[in-house]
CSV table of C-alpha atoms in Angstrom, one decimal:
chain,number,residue,atom,x,y,z
A,24,MET,CA,103.6,89.7,107.6
A,25,THR,CA,106.9,88.5,109.2
A,26,GLY,CA,108.0,85.0,109.1
A,27,PHE,CA,107.1,84.5,112.7
A,28,THR,CA,103.5,85.7,112.3
A,29,ALA,CA,103.0,83.8,109.1
A,30,LEU,CA,103.8,80.6,110.9
A,31,MET,CA,101.1,81.2,113.6
A,32,PRO,CA,99.3,77.9,113.0
A,33,LEU,CA,102.6,76.0,113.5
A,34,TRP,CA,103.3,77.8,116.8
A,35,ALA,CA,99.8,77.2,118.0
A,36,LEU,CA,100.1,73.5,117.3
A,37,LEU,CA,103.4,73.3,119.0
A,38,GLY,CA,102.1,75.2,122.0
A,39,ALA,CA,99.1,72.9,122.2
A,40,VAL,CA,101.3,69.8,122.1
A,41,ALA,CA,103.6,71.2,124.8
A,42,ALA,CA,100.6,72.0,127.0
A,43,TYR,CA,99.2,68.5,126.5
A,44,LEU,CA,102.4,66.8,127.4
A,45,ALA,CA,103.2,69.1,130.3
A,46,PRO,CA,100.0,70.9,131.4
A,47,ALA,CA,101.0,72.1,134.9
A,48,PRO,CA,103.0,75.2,133.9
A,49,PHE,CA,100.2,76.3,131.6
A,50,VAL,CA,97.4,75.6,134.1
A,51,ALA,CA,99.3,77.8,136.5
A,52,MET,CA,98.9,80.7,134.1
A,53,ASP,CA,95.1,80.5,133.7
A,54,GLY,CA,94.8,84.0,135.2
A,55,LEU,CA,96.7,85.5,132.3
A,56,ILE,CA,94.1,84.7,129.6
A,57,VAL,CA,92.2,88.0,130.0
A,58,PRO,CA,95.2,90.2,130.3
A,59,LEU,CA,96.8,88.6,127.2
A,60,LEU,CA,93.7,89.2,125.2
A,61,GLY,CA,93.6,92.7,126.4
A,62,LEU,CA,97.1,93.1,125.1
A,63,VAL,CA,96.0,91.8,121.7
A,64,MET,CA,93.1,94.3,121.6
A,65,LEU,CA,95.4,97.1,122.6
A,66,GLY,CA,97.6,96.2,119.6
A,67,MET,CA,94.5,96.3,117.3
A,68,GLY,CA,93.6,99.7,118.6
A,69,MET,CA,97.0,101.0,117.9
A,70,THR,CA,96.4,100.2,114.2
A,71,LEU,CA,93.2,102.3,114.1
A,72,THR,CA,92.3,105.9,113.9
A,73,ALA,CA,89.0,107.8,114.3
A,74,ARG,CA,88.7,107.7,110.5
A,75,ASP,CA,88.4,103.9,110.6
A,76,PHE,CA,85.3,104.2,112.8
A,77,THR,CA,83.7,106.9,110.7
A,78,ALA,CA,84.2,104.7,107.6
A,79,VAL,CA,81.4,102.5,108.9
A,80,LEU,CA,79.0,105.4,108.2
A,81,ARG,CA,80.4,105.9,104.6
A,82,ARG,CA,79.8,102.3,103.5
A,83,PRO,CA,76.4,101.4,105.1
A,84,GLU,CA,75.3,98.8,102.5
A,85,VAL,CA,78.3,96.5,102.4
A,86,VAL,CA,79.2,97.0,106.1
A,87,GLY,CA,75.6,96.2,107.0
A,88,LEU,CA,75.7,93.0,105.0
A,89,GLY,CA,79.1,92.0,106.4
A,90,ILE,CA,78.2,92.6,110.1
A,91,GLY,CA,74.7,91.1,109.5
A,92,LEU,CA,76.3,87.8,108.1
A,93,GLN,CA,78.7,87.9,111.0
A,94,TYR,CA,76.1,87.9,113.7
A,95,LEU,CA,73.3,86.0,111.9
A,96,VAL,CA,75.1,83.2,110.2
A,97,MET,CA,77.9,82.3,112.7
A,98,PRO,CA,76.0,82.0,116.0
A,99,LEU,CA,73.2,80.0,114.2
A,100,ALA,CA,75.7,77.8,112.4
A,101,GLY,CA,77.5,77.1,115.7
A,102,TRP,CA,74.3,76.2,117.4
A,103,ALA,CA,73.0,74.0,114.5
A,104,ILE,CA,76.4,72.2,114.1
A,105,GLY,CA,76.7,71.6,117.8
A,106,LEU,CA,73.2,70.1,118.0
A,107,ALA,CA,73.7,68.0,114.9
A,108,LEU,CA,77.0,66.5,116.3
A,109,GLY,CA,75.4,66.0,119.8
A,110,LEU,CA,78.0,68.1,121.6
A,111,PRO,CA,77.8,68.3,125.3
A,112,PRO,CA,76.4,71.5,126.7
A,113,ALA,CA,79.8,73.0,127.5
A,114,LEU,CA,81.1,72.5,124.0
A,115,LEU,CA,77.9,73.7,122.5
A,116,ALA,CA,78.1,76.9,124.5
A,117,GLY,CA,81.7,77.4,123.5
A,118,LEU,CA,80.9,76.9,119.8
A,119,VAL,CA,78.0,79.4,119.9
A,120,LEU,CA,80.2,81.8,121.8
A,121,VAL,CA,82.8,81.6,119.0
A,122,GLY,CA,80.0,82.3,116.5
A,123,ALA,CA,78.7,85.2,118.5
A,124,SER,CA,82.2,86.9,118.7
A,125,PRO,CA,83.3,89.7,116.4
A,126,GLY,CA,85.7,89.3,113.5
A,127,GLY,CA,89.2,88.4,114.3
A,128,THR,CA,92.1,90.8,114.0
A,129,ALA,CA,94.1,88.3,111.8
A,130,SER,CA,91.5,88.8,109.1
A,131,ASN,CA,93.0,92.1,108.1
A,132,VAL,CA,96.3,90.5,107.2
A,133,VAL,CA,94.7,87.5,105.5
A,134,CYS,CA,92.5,89.9,103.5
A,135,TYR,CA,95.6,91.8,102.3
A,136,LEU,CA,97.2,88.5,101.2
A,137,ALA,CA,94.0,87.4,99.4
A,138,ARG,CA,93.9,90.7,97.4
A,139,GLY,CA,90.7,91.7,99.2
A,140,ASP,CA,89.7,95.2,100.2
A,141,VAL,CA,91.8,95.9,103.3
A,142,ALA,CA,90.1,99.2,104.2
A,143,LEU,CA,86.7,97.4,104.2
A,144,SER,CA,88.2,94.6,106.2
A,145,ILE,CA,89.4,97.0,108.9
A,146,THR,CA,86.0,98.7,108.9
A,147,LEU,CA,84.1,95.4,109.3
A,148,THR,CA,86.4,94.3,112.1
A,149,THR,CA,86.0,97.6,113.9
A,150,GLY,CA,82.3,97.7,113.5
A,151,SER,CA,81.7,94.1,114.6
A,152,THR,CA,84.0,94.6,117.6
A,153,LEU,CA,82.0,97.6,118.8
A,154,ILE,CA,78.6,95.8,118.3
A,155,ALA,CA,80.0,92.7,120.1
A,156,ILE,CA,79.5,94.5,123.5
A,157,LEU,CA,75.8,93.9,123.2
A,158,ALA,CA,75.5,91.3,120.5
A,159,THR,CA,77.8,88.6,121.9
A,160,PRO,CA,76.1,88.2,125.3
A,161,PHE,CA,72.6,88.5,123.8
A,162,LEU,CA,73.2,85.9,121.1
A,163,THR,CA,74.9,83.5,123.4
A,164,TRP,CA,71.9,83.7,125.7
A,165,LEU,CA,69.4,83.4,122.8
A,166,TYR,CA,70.9,80.1,121.5
A,167,VAL,CA,72.1,78.3,124.7
A,168,GLY,CA,70.4,80.1,127.6
A,169,GLU,CA,68.1,77.1,128.1
A,170,ARG,CA,71.0,74.6,128.3
A,171,VAL,CA,73.7,76.6,130.1
A,172,PRO,CA,73.2,79.6,132.4
A,173,VAL,CA,74.4,82.6,130.5
A,174,PRO,CA,75.4,85.6,132.7
A,175,VAL,CA,74.5,88.3,130.1
A,176,GLU,CA,75.3,91.3,132.3
A,177,GLY,CA,78.6,89.8,133.4
A,178,MET,CA,79.6,89.0,129.9
A,179,LEU,CA,78.7,92.6,128.8
A,180,TRP,CA,81.0,94.1,131.4
A,181,SER,CA,83.7,91.6,130.6
A,182,ILE,CA,83.6,92.5,126.9
A,183,ALA,CA,83.7,96.2,127.8
A,184,ARG,CA,86.9,95.6,129.8
A,185,ILE,CA,88.5,93.2,127.5
A,186,VAL,CA,87.6,94.8,124.2
A,187,LEU,CA,86.3,98.4,124.5
A,188,VAL,CA,88.8,99.8,127.0
A,189,PRO,CA,92.0,98.4,125.4
A,190,VAL,CA,90.9,99.3,121.8
A,191,ALA,CA,90.0,102.8,123.0
A,192,VAL,CA,93.4,103.2,124.7
A,193,GLY,CA,95.1,101.9,121.6
A,194,VAL,CA,93.3,104.4,119.3
A,195,MET,CA,94.1,107.2,121.7
A,196,ILE,CA,97.8,106.2,121.8
A,197,ASN,CA,97.9,106.0,118.0
A,198,SER,CA,96.1,109.3,117.6
A,199,LEU,CA,98.5,111.1,119.9
A,200,LEU,CA,101.8,109.3,119.4
A,201,GLY,CA,101.3,107.3,116.2
A,202,ALA,CA,104.0,109.1,114.3
A,203,TYR,CA,106.6,108.0,116.9
A,204,LEU,CA,105.5,104.4,117.3
A,205,GLY,CA,106.6,102.9,114.0
A,206,PRO,CA,109.0,100.3,115.5
A,207,LEU,CA,106.4,99.3,118.2
A,208,LYS,CA,103.7,98.9,115.7
A,209,ARG,CA,105.9,96.6,113.7
A,210,VAL,CA,106.5,94.4,116.7
A,211,PHE,CA,102.9,94.2,118.0
A,212,PRO,CA,101.7,91.6,115.4
A,213,ALA,CA,104.4,89.2,116.7
A,214,VAL,CA,103.4,90.0,120.3
A,215,SER,CA,99.8,89.3,119.4
A,216,VAL,CA,100.6,86.0,117.9
A,217,ALA,CA,102.7,85.0,120.9
A,218,ALA,CA,99.8,86.0,123.2
A,219,ILE,CA,97.2,84.0,121.3
A,220,VAL,CA,99.5,81.0,121.1
A,221,LEU,CA,100.0,81.1,124.9
A,222,ILE,CA,96.2,81.4,125.4
A,223,ILE,CA,95.7,78.3,123.3
A,224,ALA,CA,98.3,76.4,125.3
A,225,ILE,CA,96.7,77.4,128.6
A,226,ILE,CA,93.3,76.2,127.4
A,227,VAL,CA,94.8,72.9,126.2
A,228,GLY,CA,96.5,72.5,129.6
A,229,LEU,CA,93.3,73.2,131.5
A,230,ASN,CA,91.5,70.6,129.3
A,231,GLN,CA,94.3,68.0,129.2
A,232,ALA,CA,92.4,65.3,131.0
A,233,ASN,CA,89.4,65.7,128.6
A,234,VAL,CA,91.2,66.3,125.3
A,235,ALA,CA,91.1,62.7,124.3
A,236,THR,CA,87.3,62.5,124.6
A,237,LEU,CA,86.4,66.1,123.6
A,238,VAL,CA,88.9,67.3,121.0
A,239,TRP,CA,87.8,65.3,117.9
A,240,ALA,CA,84.1,66.2,118.1
A,241,ALA,CA,85.0,69.8,118.9
A,242,ALA,CA,87.6,69.9,116.0
A,243,LEU,CA,85.0,68.6,113.5
A,244,ALA,CA,82.5,71.2,114.7
A,245,VAL,CA,85.1,74.0,114.3
A,246,VAL,CA,86.1,73.0,110.8
A,247,LEU,CA,82.4,72.9,109.7
A,248,HIS,CA,81.7,76.1,111.5
A,249,ASN,CA,84.6,77.9,109.8
A,250,ALA,CA,83.7,76.5,106.4
A,251,LEU,CA,80.1,77.7,106.6
A,252,GLY,CA,81.2,81.2,107.6
A,253,LEU,CA,83.7,81.4,104.7
A,254,ALA,CA,81.1,80.1,102.2
A,255,ALA,CA,78.3,82.3,103.3
A,256,GLY,CA,80.5,85.4,103.4
A,257,TYR,CA,81.6,84.7,99.8
A,258,TRP,CA,78.5,83.4,98.1
A,259,VAL,CA,75.9,85.8,99.6
A,260,PRO,CA,77.5,88.9,98.1
A,261,ARG,CA,78.3,87.1,94.9
A,262,SER,CA,74.6,86.1,94.5
A,263,LEU,CA,73.7,89.8,95.0
A,264,GLY,CA,75.9,90.7,92.1
A,265,TRP,CA,78.7,92.3,94.1
A,266,ASP,CA,82.3,92.2,92.9
A,267,GLU,CA,84.9,89.5,93.6
A,268,ARG,CA,87.1,91.7,95.8
A,269,THR,CA,84.2,92.6,98.1
A,270,ALA,CA,83.1,88.9,98.3
A,271,ARG,CA,86.6,87.8,99.2
A,272,THR,CA,86.7,90.4,102.0
A,273,LEU,CA,83.3,89.4,103.4
A,274,ALA,CA,84.2,85.7,103.3
A,275,ILE,CA,87.3,86.3,105.4
A,276,GLU,CA,85.6,88.6,107.8
A,277,VAL,CA,82.6,86.3,108.4
A,278,GLY,CA,84.7,83.1,108.6
A,279,MET,CA,87.5,84.4,110.9
A,280,GLN,CA,86.4,85.1,114.4
A,281,ASN,CA,87.9,86.7,117.5
A,282,SER,CA,88.2,83.3,119.1
A,283,GLY,CA,90.5,84.7,121.7
A,284,LEU,CA,87.6,86.7,123.1
A,285,ALA,CA,85.5,83.6,123.0
A,286,VAL,CA,88.1,81.7,125.0
A,287,ALA,CA,88.4,84.5,127.6
A,288,LEU,CA,84.6,84.7,128.1
A,289,ALA,CA,84.2,80.9,128.2
A,290,VAL,CA,86.9,80.6,131.0
A,291,LYS,CA,85.5,83.5,133.0
A,292,HIS,CA,81.8,82.7,132.7
A,293,PHE,CA,81.4,79.0,131.8
A,294,SER,CA,84.2,76.4,132.1
A,295,ALA,CA,87.5,75.4,130.7
A,296,ALA,CA,85.8,72.8,128.5
A,297,ALA,CA,83.6,75.6,127.0
A,298,ALA,CA,86.9,77.4,125.9
A,299,LEU,CA,88.1,74.4,123.9
A,300,PRO,CA,86.2,75.3,120.7
A,301,GLY,CA,87.6,78.8,120.8
A,302,ALA,CA,91.2,77.4,121.2
A,303,LEU,CA,90.7,75.0,118.3
A,304,PHE,CA,89.1,77.7,116.2
A,305,SER,CA,92.2,79.9,116.8
A,306,VAL,CA,94.4,77.3,115.2
A,307,TRP,CA,92.1,76.2,112.4
A,308,HIS,CA,90.8,79.6,111.1
A,309,ASN,CA,94.4,80.9,110.8
A,310,LEU,CA,95.3,77.8,108.8
A,311,SER,CA,92.3,77.8,106.6
A,312,GLY,CA,92.5,81.6,106.1
A,313,SER,CA,96.2,81.3,105.1
A,314,LEU,CA,95.4,78.5,102.6
A,315,LEU,CA,92.5,80.5,101.1
A,316,ALA,CA,94.6,83.6,100.9
A,317,GLY,CA,97.3,81.7,99.1
A,318,HIS,CA,94.7,80.4,96.6
A,319,TRP,CA,93.3,83.8,95.9
A,320,ALA,CA,96.6,85.5,95.8
A,321,ARG,CA,97.4,83.6,92.7
A,322,ARG,CA,94.1,84.7,91.1
A,323,PRO,CA,93.8,88.5,90.9
A,324,PRO,CA,90.2,89.6,91.2
A,325,PRO,CA,88.6,90.7,87.9
A,326,GLU,CA,87.5,94.2,87.2
A,327,SER,CA,84.5,95.2,89.4
A,328,GLY,CA,81.1,94.0,88.2
A,329,SER,CA,77.8,95.7,88.0
A,330,ARG,CA,77.4,96.3,91.7
A,331,ASN,CA,80.6,97.4,93.2
A,332,CYS,CA,80.2,98.4,96.8
A,333,GLU,CA,83.8,99.1,97.6
A,334,THR,CA,85.6,102.4,97.7
A,335,ARG,CA,89.2,103.0,96.9
A,336,GLU,CA,91.5,102.2,99.9
A,337,ASP,CA,92.9,105.0,101.9
A,338,PRO,CA,96.6,104.4,102.1
A,339,ASP,CA,96.6,105.6,105.7
A,340,GLN,CA,94.1,102.8,106.6
A,341,THR,CA,96.2,99.9,105.2
């Protein structure tokens, strides 16, 4: 991780402050949200090969648990927290949409820093991203469809365009030209960070008039949501007797969401206010993930216990 990407929470905060103080330039860029996220997903695809997708089939038990927690705990937690805090319908929809999104691409880097299983992290991110095409619109409709109209079919096609197509193109480029793209691959993480920071700034600019009244409730909801995801991802596998390294990996994968996707879908299908939880989540989960990674990095995981569901990492996958 370069110094620039490691400071993503700082850049996100600075971008948010700039957008709050001078929203007009960022509001004018609202049409860039979807293309920027597509660029991030293209970069993710360029880190993957066909072997990363087939890895899902080789590790069904742990992958099933990780993706199950992703799509069972996070949407339910978002819905419950939103109701408990009395969030208005737009923020509730946005929080559920964050929970119903797949794992975030930053989780792979955080997993590496936390001494987790990077190959498993990539597999879980890939698997949850593919499933998101159907799971995200369905789960959003299931939890908030009675409060906010949820265009399931429109969301499905949006995810296909924003996620599936760019990732597929990235994988194809990597498969055909990966050996020649080393410098470009090293630059893409910084490009992704810049894109996500700009997305956050645009959302803050769009919500500038409502930030004072909405941001604190949304921020509290986001912190609680992220904490529940991290805790469930860690303690469920530990309670099943799985090893520390696998538990760390699942905690990071479940707790860190593709909030950029949630932002893009919220803006396109709901409202700018519904995108606020996703923008705040983008800032917070990178900060909490970095802090947790720093804590675990100083504590090497012990030798695997009685129920080790991990395999040795493939160097080509990390």
